[in-house]
mmCIF file with all atom_site columns, C-alpha atoms in Angstrom:
data_model
loop_
_atom_site.group_PDB
_atom_site.id
_atom_site.type_symbol
_atom_site.label_atom_id
_atom_site.label_alt_id
_atom_site.label_comp_id
_atom_site.label_asym_id
_atom_site.label_entity_id
_atom_site.label_seq_id
_atom_site.pdbx_PDB_ins_code
_atom_site.Cartn_x
_atom_site.Cartn_y
_atom_site.Cartn_z
_atom_site.occupancy
_atom_site.B_iso_or_equiv
_atom_site.pdbx_formal_charge
_atom_site.auth_seq_id
_atom_site.auth_comp_id
_atom_site.auth_asym_id
_atom_site.auth_atom_id
_atom_site.pdbx_PDB_model_num
ATOM 1   C CA . MET A 1 1   ? -66.272 17.233 -12.693 1.00 67.00 ? 1   MET A CA 1
ATOM 2   C CA . ILE A 1 2   ? -66.465 18.259 -8.756  1.00 72.00 ? 2   ILE A CA 1
ATOM 3   C CA . SER A 1 3   ? -67.995 15.602 -6.512  1.00 77.00 ? 3   SER A CA 1
ATOM 4   C CA . SER A 1 4   ? -70.560 16.500 -3.985  1.00 80.00 ? 4   SER A CA 1
ATOM 5   C CA . ILE A 1 5   ? -68.300 15.777 -1.049  1.00 80.00 ? 5   ILE A CA 1
ATOM 6   C CA . GLU A 1 6   ? -65.715 18.077 -2.735  1.00 81.00 ? 6   GLU A CA 1
ATOM 7   C CA . LYS A 1 7   ? -68.319 20.904 -3.174  1.00 81.00 ? 7   LYS A CA 1
ATOM 8   C CA . GLU A 1 8   ? -69.346 20.336 0.514   1.00 84.00 ? 8   GLU A CA 1
ATOM 9   C CA . ILE A 1 9   ? -65.654 20.530 1.704   1.00 83.00 ? 9   ILE A CA 1
ATOM 10  C CA . ILE A 1 10  ? -65.013 23.949 -0.574  1.00 84.00 ? 10  ILE A CA 1
ATOM 11  C CA . HIS A 1 11  ? -68.103 25.442 1.147   1.00 83.00 ? 11  HIS A CA 1
ATOM 12  C CA . LEU A 1 12  ? -67.285 24.715 4.579   1.00 83.00 ? 12  LEU A CA 1
ATOM 13  C CA . LEU A 1 13  ? -63.749 25.914 3.918   1.00 82.00 ? 13  LEU A CA 1
ATOM 14  C CA . LYS A 1 14  ? -64.870 29.328 2.537   1.00 84.00 ? 14  LYS A CA 1
ATOM 15  C CA . ASP A 1 15  ? -67.161 29.712 5.569   1.00 84.00 ? 15  ASP A CA 1
ATOM 16  C CA . GLY A 1 16  ? -64.382 28.681 8.090   1.00 82.00 ? 16  GLY A CA 1
ATOM 17  C CA . ASP A 1 17  ? -66.525 25.723 9.317   1.00 83.00 ? 17  ASP A CA 1
ATOM 18  C CA . LYS A 1 18  ? -64.286 23.499 11.386  1.00 85.00 ? 18  LYS A CA 1
ATOM 19  C CA . ARG A 1 19  ? -66.207 20.361 9.892   1.00 86.00 ? 19  ARG A CA 1
ATOM 20  C CA . ALA A 1 20  ? -64.065 21.021 6.799   1.00 84.00 ? 20  ALA A CA 1
ATOM 21  C CA . ILE A 1 21  ? -60.965 19.703 8.401   1.00 85.00 ? 21  ILE A CA 1
ATOM 22  C CA . LYS A 1 22  ? -62.551 16.448 9.292   1.00 88.00 ? 22  LYS A CA 1
ATOM 23  C CA . LEU A 1 23  ? -63.812 15.936 5.945   1.00 87.00 ? 23  LEU A CA 1
ATOM 24  C CA . LEU A 1 24  ? -60.672 16.866 4.398   1.00 86.00 ? 24  LEU A CA 1
ATOM 25  C CA . TYR A 1 25  ? -58.880 14.365 6.569   1.00 89.00 ? 25  TYR A CA 1
ATOM 26  C CA . GLU A 1 26  ? -61.297 11.560 6.032   1.00 89.00 ? 26  GLU A CA 1
ATOM 27  C CA . SER A 1 27  ? -61.156 12.107 2.216   1.00 87.00 ? 27  SER A CA 1
ATOM 28  C CA . TYR A 1 28  ? -57.251 13.225 1.450   1.00 87.00 ? 28  TYR A CA 1
ATOM 29  C CA . SER A 1 29  ? -55.218 12.169 4.539   1.00 89.00 ? 29  SER A CA 1
ATOM 30  C CA . ASP A 1 30  ? -54.196 8.696  2.962   1.00 91.00 ? 30  ASP A CA 1
ATOM 31  C CA . SER A 1 31  ? -53.402 10.241 -0.466  1.00 91.00 ? 31  SER A CA 1
ATOM 32  C CA . LEU A 1 32  ? -51.530 13.202 0.951   1.00 91.00 ? 32  LEU A CA 1
ATOM 33  C CA . TYR A 1 33  ? -49.497 11.011 3.384   1.00 92.00 ? 33  TYR A CA 1
ATOM 34  C CA . GLY A 1 34  ? -48.383 9.048  0.463   1.00 92.00 ? 34  GLY A CA 1
ATOM 35  C CA . VAL A 1 35  ? -47.147 12.091 -1.192  1.00 90.00 ? 35  VAL A CA 1
ATOM 36  C CA . ILE A 1 36  ? -45.319 12.949 1.857   1.00 92.00 ? 36  ILE A CA 1
ATOM 37  C CA . LYS A 1 37  ? -43.827 9.312  2.334   1.00 92.00 ? 37  LYS A CA 1
ATOM 38  C CA . LYS A 1 38  ? -42.269 9.708  -1.122  1.00 92.00 ? 38  LYS A CA 1
ATOM 39  C CA . ILE A 1 39  ? -40.263 12.566 0.163   1.00 90.00 ? 39  ILE A CA 1
ATOM 40  C CA . ILE A 1 40  ? -40.008 11.552 3.743   1.00 91.00 ? 40  ILE A CA 1
ATOM 41  C CA . THR A 1 41  ? -39.224 7.866  4.891   1.00 89.00 ? 41  THR A CA 1
ATOM 42  C CA . ASP A 1 42  ? -39.439 8.451  8.515   1.00 91.00 ? 42  ASP A CA 1
ATOM 43  C CA . ASP A 1 43  ? -43.119 7.509  9.674   1.00 91.00 ? 43  ASP A CA 1
ATOM 44  C CA . GLU A 1 44  ? -43.156 9.862  12.860  1.00 93.00 ? 44  GLU A CA 1
ATOM 45  C CA . THR A 1 45  ? -41.676 12.851 10.727  1.00 93.00 ? 45  THR A CA 1
ATOM 46  C CA . ALA A 1 46  ? -44.159 12.215 7.782   1.00 93.00 ? 46  ALA A CA 1
ATOM 47  C CA . GLN A 1 47  ? -47.065 12.083 10.283  1.00 94.00 ? 47  GLN A CA 1
ATOM 48  C CA . ASP A 1 48  ? -45.942 15.481 11.677  1.00 94.00 ? 48  ASP A CA 1
ATOM 49  C CA . VAL A 1 49  ? -45.574 16.869 8.194   1.00 94.00 ? 49  VAL A CA 1
ATOM 50  C CA . LEU A 1 50  ? -49.374 15.709 7.448   1.00 93.00 ? 50  LEU A CA 1
ATOM 51  C CA . GLN A 1 51  ? -50.580 17.343 10.349  1.00 94.00 ? 51  GLN A CA 1
ATOM 52  C CA . GLU A 1 52  ? -48.540 20.707 9.720   1.00 94.00 ? 52  GLU A CA 1
ATOM 53  C CA . SER A 1 53  ? -50.211 20.431 6.035   1.00 92.00 ? 53  SER A CA 1
ATOM 54  C CA . PHE A 1 54  ? -53.610 20.394 7.539   1.00 90.00 ? 54  PHE A CA 1
ATOM 55  C CA . VAL A 1 55  ? -52.945 23.209 9.807   1.00 91.00 ? 55  VAL A CA 1
ATOM 56  C CA . LYS A 1 56  ? -51.664 25.228 6.531   1.00 91.00 ? 56  LYS A CA 1
ATOM 57  C CA . VAL A 1 57  ? -54.629 23.978 4.667   1.00 89.00 ? 57  VAL A CA 1
ATOM 58  C CA . TRP A 1 58  ? -56.957 25.467 7.493   1.00 88.00 ? 58  TRP A CA 1
ATOM 59  C CA . ARG A 1 59  ? -54.761 28.692 7.817   1.00 88.00 ? 59  ARG A CA 1
ATOM 60  C CA . TYR A 1 60  ? -55.027 29.495 4.004   1.00 86.00 ? 60  TYR A CA 1
ATOM 61  C CA . SER A 1 61  ? -58.443 27.722 3.408   1.00 84.00 ? 61  SER A CA 1
ATOM 62  C CA . LYS A 1 62  ? -60.033 31.234 2.710   1.00 82.00 ? 62  LYS A CA 1
ATOM 63  C CA . LYS A 1 63  ? -57.289 31.942 -0.133  1.00 82.00 ? 63  LYS A CA 1
ATOM 64  C CA . TYR A 1 64  ? -58.364 28.517 -2.267  1.00 82.00 ? 64  TYR A CA 1
ATOM 65  C CA . ASP A 1 65  ? -59.563 29.378 -5.704  1.00 82.00 ? 65  ASP A CA 1
ATOM 66  C CA . SER A 1 66  ? -61.449 26.455 -7.210  1.00 79.00 ? 66  SER A CA 1
ATOM 67  C CA . SER A 1 67  ? -61.080 28.223 -10.695 1.00 81.00 ? 67  SER A CA 1
ATOM 68  C CA . LYS A 1 68  ? -57.254 28.132 -10.569 1.00 83.00 ? 68  LYS A CA 1
ATOM 69  C CA . ALA A 1 69  ? -56.762 24.538 -9.158  1.00 81.00 ? 69  ALA A CA 1
ATOM 70  C CA . LYS A 1 70  ? -58.703 21.481 -8.231  1.00 87.00 ? 70  LYS A CA 1
ATOM 71  C CA . LEU A 1 71  ? -58.816 20.960 -4.548  1.00 86.00 ? 71  LEU A CA 1
ATOM 72  C CA . PHE A 1 72  ? -56.557 17.908 -4.492  1.00 87.00 ? 72  PHE A CA 1
ATOM 73  C CA . THR A 1 73  ? -54.098 19.896 -6.561  1.00 87.00 ? 73  THR A CA 1
ATOM 74  C CA . TRP A 1 74  ? -54.063 22.561 -4.067  1.00 87.00 ? 74  TRP A CA 1
ATOM 75  C CA . LEU A 1 75  ? -53.865 20.029 -1.232  1.00 89.00 ? 75  LEU A CA 1
ATOM 76  C CA . TYR A 1 76  ? -51.254 18.287 -2.774  1.00 91.00 ? 76  TYR A CA 1
ATOM 77  C CA . ARG A 1 77  ? -49.078 21.418 -3.336  1.00 90.00 ? 77  ARG A CA 1
ATOM 78  C CA . ILE A 1 78  ? -49.476 22.224 0.330   1.00 91.00 ? 78  ILE A CA 1
ATOM 79  C CA . ALA A 1 79  ? -48.367 18.845 1.360   1.00 92.00 ? 79  ALA A CA 1
ATOM 80  C CA . TYR A 1 80  ? -45.521 18.361 -0.983  1.00 93.00 ? 80  TYR A CA 1
ATOM 81  C CA . ASN A 1 81  ? -44.197 21.830 -0.247  1.00 92.00 ? 81  ASN A CA 1
ATOM 82  C CA . THR A 1 82  ? -44.372 21.240 3.444   1.00 92.00 ? 82  THR A CA 1
ATOM 83  C CA . ALA A 1 83  ? -42.622 17.946 3.021   1.00 92.00 ? 83  ALA A CA 1
ATOM 84  C CA . ILE A 1 84  ? -39.707 19.677 0.954   1.00 91.00 ? 84  ILE A CA 1
ATOM 85  C CA . ASP A 1 85  ? -39.299 22.270 3.634   1.00 90.00 ? 85  ASP A CA 1
ATOM 86  C CA . LYS A 1 86  ? -39.071 19.882 6.324   1.00 91.00 ? 86  LYS A CA 1
ATOM 87  C CA . VAL A 1 87  ? -36.315 18.053 4.675   1.00 90.00 ? 87  VAL A CA 1
ATOM 88  C CA . ARG A 1 88  ? -34.385 21.533 3.992   1.00 87.00 ? 88  ARG A CA 1
ATOM 89  C CA . SER A 1 89  ? -35.039 22.200 7.730   1.00 84.00 ? 89  SER A CA 1
ATOM 90  C CA . LEU A 1 90  ? -33.422 18.750 8.862   1.00 82.00 ? 90  LEU A CA 1
ATOM 91  C CA . LYS A 1 91  ? -30.671 19.186 6.316   1.00 79.00 ? 91  LYS A CA 1
ATOM 92  C CA . ASN A 1 92  ? -29.937 22.637 7.949   1.00 72.00 ? 92  ASN A CA 1
ATOM 93  C CA . LYS A 1 93  ? -30.034 21.344 11.402  1.00 66.00 ? 93  LYS A CA 1
ATOM 94  C CA . ASP A 1 94  ? -27.549 18.865 10.737  1.00 58.00 ? 94  ASP A CA 1
ATOM 95  C CA . LYS A 1 95  ? -25.191 21.575 9.775   1.00 58.00 ? 95  LYS A CA 1
ATOM 96  C CA . GLU A 1 96  ? -25.446 23.625 12.691  1.00 54.00 ? 96  GLU A CA 1
ATOM 97  C CA . VAL A 1 97  ? -22.318 24.199 14.824  1.00 52.00 ? 97  VAL A CA 1
ATOM 98  C CA . GLN A 1 98  ? -22.055 22.137 17.930  1.00 51.00 ? 98  GLN A CA 1
ATOM 99  C CA . ILE A 1 99  ? -20.292 24.410 20.465  1.00 51.00 ? 99  ILE A CA 1
ATOM 100 C CA . GLU A 1 100 ? -19.647 21.441 22.903  1.00 53.00 ? 100 GLU A CA 1
ATOM 101 C CA . THR A 1 101 ? -17.669 19.509 20.624  1.00 52.00 ? 101 THR A CA 1
ATOM 102 C CA . SER A 1 102 ? -15.928 22.835 19.058  1.00 49.00 ? 102 SER A CA 1
ATOM 103 C CA . ALA A 1 103 ? -12.145 23.173 19.712  1.00 49.00 ? 103 ALA A CA 1
ATOM 104 C CA . VAL A 1 104 ? -12.525 27.099 18.816  1.00 49.00 ? 104 VAL A CA 1
ATOM 105 C CA . TYR A 1 105 ? -12.185 27.980 22.465  1.00 48.00 ? 105 TYR A CA 1
ATOM 106 C CA . LYS A 1 106 ? -9.344  25.643 23.278  1.00 49.00 ? 106 LYS A CA 1
ATOM 107 C CA . ILE A 1 107 ? -6.718  27.537 21.214  1.00 47.00 ? 107 ILE A CA 1
ATOM 108 C CA . THR A 1 108 ? -3.611  28.692 23.191  1.00 51.00 ? 108 THR A CA 1
ATOM 109 C CA . ALA A 1 109 ? -1.878  32.060 22.618  1.00 49.00 ? 109 ALA A CA 1
ATOM 110 C CA . ASN A 1 110 ? 1.020   30.190 21.123  1.00 51.00 ? 110 ASN A CA 1
ATOM 111 C CA . GLU A 1 111 ? -1.028  28.496 18.481  1.00 49.00 ? 111 GLU A CA 1
ATOM 112 C CA . LEU A 1 112 ? -2.361  31.908 17.132  1.00 48.00 ? 112 LEU A CA 1
ATOM 113 C CA . ASN A 1 113 ? -0.829  33.445 14.100  1.00 52.00 ? 113 ASN A CA 1
ATOM 114 C CA . GLN A 1 114 ? 0.568   36.709 15.445  1.00 52.00 ? 114 GLN A CA 1
ATOM 115 C CA . ASP A 1 115 ? 0.711   38.184 11.903  1.00 51.00 ? 115 ASP A CA 1
ATOM 116 C CA . VAL A 1 116 ? -2.800  38.190 11.712  1.00 51.00 ? 116 VAL A CA 1
ATOM 117 C CA . LEU A 1 117 ? -3.558  39.802 15.242  1.00 56.00 ? 117 LEU A CA 1
ATOM 118 C CA . ASP A 1 118 ? -2.907  42.955 13.507  1.00 68.00 ? 118 ASP A CA 1
ATOM 119 C CA . LEU A 1 119 ? -5.550  42.593 10.892  1.00 72.00 ? 119 LEU A CA 1
ATOM 120 C CA . LYS A 1 120 ? -7.659  45.680 11.881  1.00 73.00 ? 120 LYS A CA 1
ATOM 121 C CA . LYS A 1 121 ? -4.456  47.914 11.690  1.00 77.00 ? 121 LYS A CA 1
ATOM 122 C CA . HIS A 1 122 ? -3.722  46.607 8.187   1.00 78.00 ? 122 HIS A CA 1
ATOM 123 C CA . LEU A 1 123 ? -7.336  47.080 7.171   1.00 79.00 ? 123 LEU A CA 1
ATOM 124 C CA . LYS A 1 124 ? -7.241  50.648 8.008   1.00 83.00 ? 124 LYS A CA 1
ATOM 125 C CA . THR A 1 125 ? -4.565  51.182 5.305   1.00 85.00 ? 125 THR A CA 1
ATOM 126 C CA . LEU A 1 126 ? -7.065  50.217 2.637   1.00 86.00 ? 126 LEU A CA 1
ATOM 127 C CA . ASP A 1 127 ? -9.393  52.686 1.080   1.00 89.00 ? 127 ASP A CA 1
ATOM 128 C CA . ASP A 1 128 ? -12.786 53.427 3.105   1.00 89.00 ? 128 ASP A CA 1
ATOM 129 C CA . LYS A 1 129 ? -14.903 51.698 0.548   1.00 91.00 ? 129 LYS A CA 1
ATOM 130 C CA . TYR A 1 130 ? -13.096 48.337 1.124   1.00 90.00 ? 130 TYR A CA 1
ATOM 131 C CA . GLN A 1 131 ? -12.959 48.733 4.784   1.00 86.00 ? 131 GLN A CA 1
ATOM 132 C CA . ILE A 1 132 ? -16.631 49.304 5.014   1.00 89.00 ? 132 ILE A CA 1
ATOM 133 C CA . VAL A 1 133 ? -17.369 46.000 3.114   1.00 89.00 ? 133 VAL A CA 1
ATOM 134 C CA . ILE A 1 134 ? -14.734 44.084 4.749   1.00 85.00 ? 134 ILE A CA 1
ATOM 135 C CA . ASN A 1 135 ? -15.854 45.168 8.318   1.00 81.00 ? 135 ASN A CA 1
ATOM 136 C CA . ALA A 1 136 ? -19.451 44.366 7.422   1.00 84.00 ? 136 ALA A CA 1
ATOM 137 C CA . LEU A 1 137 ? -18.847 41.164 6.154   1.00 84.00 ? 137 LEU A CA 1
ATOM 138 C CA . PHE A 1 138 ? -16.151 39.792 8.617   1.00 77.00 ? 138 PHE A CA 1
ATOM 139 C CA . PHE A 1 139 ? -16.596 41.894 11.605  1.00 73.00 ? 139 PHE A CA 1
ATOM 140 C CA . GLU A 1 140 ? -20.045 42.449 11.729  1.00 75.00 ? 140 GLU A CA 1
ATOM 141 C CA . GLY A 1 141 ? -21.090 38.816 10.378  1.00 78.00 ? 141 GLY A CA 1
ATOM 142 C CA . MET A 1 142 ? -23.338 40.055 7.485   1.00 82.00 ? 142 MET A CA 1
ATOM 143 C CA . THR A 1 143 ? -24.036 38.234 4.297   1.00 87.00 ? 143 THR A CA 1
ATOM 144 C CA . GLN A 1 144 ? -23.290 39.818 1.197   1.00 89.00 ? 144 GLN A CA 1
ATOM 145 C CA . GLN A 1 145 ? -26.824 40.495 0.524   1.00 89.00 ? 145 GLN A CA 1
ATOM 146 C CA . GLU A 1 146 ? -27.346 41.708 4.041   1.00 86.00 ? 146 GLU A CA 1
ATOM 147 C CA . ALA A 1 147 ? -24.436 44.215 3.624   1.00 87.00 ? 147 ALA A CA 1
ATOM 148 C CA . SER A 1 148 ? -25.759 45.317 0.202   1.00 88.00 ? 148 SER A CA 1
ATOM 149 C CA . ASP A 1 149 ? -29.105 46.234 1.692   1.00 86.00 ? 149 ASP A CA 1
ATOM 150 C CA . GLU A 1 150 ? -27.604 47.847 5.056   1.00 83.00 ? 150 GLU A CA 1
ATOM 151 C CA . LEU A 1 151 ? -24.988 49.657 2.929   1.00 86.00 ? 151 LEU A CA 1
ATOM 152 C CA . ASP A 1 152 ? -27.234 50.558 0.131   1.00 88.00 ? 152 ASP A CA 1
ATOM 153 C CA . ILE A 1 153 ? -24.553 49.193 -2.181  1.00 90.00 ? 153 ILE A CA 1
ATOM 154 C CA . PRO A 1 154 ? -25.419 46.949 -5.161  1.00 92.00 ? 154 PRO A CA 1
ATOM 155 C CA . LEU A 1 155 ? -24.458 43.402 -4.513  1.00 91.00 ? 155 LEU A CA 1
ATOM 156 C CA . GLY A 1 156 ? -22.229 43.269 -7.359  1.00 92.00 ? 156 GLY A CA 1
ATOM 157 C CA . THR A 1 157 ? -20.153 46.243 -6.057  1.00 93.00 ? 157 THR A CA 1
ATOM 158 C CA . ILE A 1 158 ? -19.995 44.382 -2.614  1.00 92.00 ? 158 ILE A CA 1
ATOM 159 C CA . LYS A 1 159 ? -18.516 41.463 -4.151  1.00 92.00 ? 159 LYS A CA 1
ATOM 160 C CA . SER A 1 160 ? -16.073 43.549 -6.155  1.00 93.00 ? 160 SER A CA 1
ATOM 161 C CA . ARG A 1 161 ? -14.889 45.559 -3.122  1.00 92.00 ? 161 ARG A CA 1
ATOM 162 C CA . LEU A 1 162 ? -14.439 42.561 -1.134  1.00 91.00 ? 162 LEU A CA 1
ATOM 163 C CA . LYS A 1 163 ? -12.332 40.803 -3.926  1.00 92.00 ? 163 LYS A CA 1
ATOM 164 C CA . ILE A 1 164 ? -10.281 43.635 -4.266  1.00 92.00 ? 164 ILE A CA 1
ATOM 165 C CA . GLY A 1 165 ? -9.916  44.593 -0.689  1.00 89.00 ? 165 GLY A CA 1
ATOM 166 C CA . LEU A 1 166 ? -8.847  41.047 0.174   1.00 88.00 ? 166 LEU A CA 1
ATOM 167 C CA . ARG A 1 167 ? -6.388  40.977 -2.740  1.00 88.00 ? 167 ARG A CA 1
ATOM 168 C CA . GLU A 1 168 ? -4.765  44.268 -1.202  1.00 87.00 ? 168 GLU A CA 1
ATOM 169 C CA . LEU A 1 169 ? -4.560  42.687 2.211   1.00 81.00 ? 169 LEU A CA 1
ATOM 170 C CA . LYS A 1 170 ? -3.130  39.609 0.834   1.00 83.00 ? 170 LYS A CA 1
ATOM 171 C CA . LYS A 1 171 ? -0.289  42.002 -0.656  1.00 83.00 ? 171 LYS A CA 1
ATOM 172 C CA . ILE A 1 172 ? 0.452   43.211 2.882   1.00 77.00 ? 172 ILE A CA 1
ATOM 173 C CA . TYR A 1 173 ? 0.733   39.652 4.304   1.00 69.00 ? 173 TYR A CA 1
ATOM 174 C CA . ASN A 1 174 ? 2.369   38.122 1.314   1.00 73.00 ? 174 ASN A CA 1
ATOM 175 C CA . PRO A 1 175 ? 4.739   40.815 -0.060  1.00 67.00 ? 175 PRO A CA 1
#
């Protein structure tokens, strides 16, 4: 059974009436905040996620279909997914390379493996089909999926050609 306040909120959402957000916040913010806090322990981040959730609710308000889900279930899913997305983005942010502390640019010529410097020369000894894949993945920085899409080669074939190409290069360097 849908409550009268829920009916009113649904009606206002469908009409794009901004009063819906105020009613949603007053009626559901505590419950949604509780959902978010189970995923994100930091209060400030949880508050940000709650706000992002309400922005998404407003943005997608016309897509809400009461025949598919109750209003709270729909709100719950938006808040839950927004919290999960935030956790993932924070984990990925921690994995970003910090160039200031990187030693990549501090390598001297004496530290370089001179045998590897001629890699492109040895790569040219491979069949074209292996060269293309290795170039895309290592020198153009594509992922395997991007190379598959760009080169119009099935992903499994990309993986096979990479494996065979690397095996052939290994034979050159470790005869």
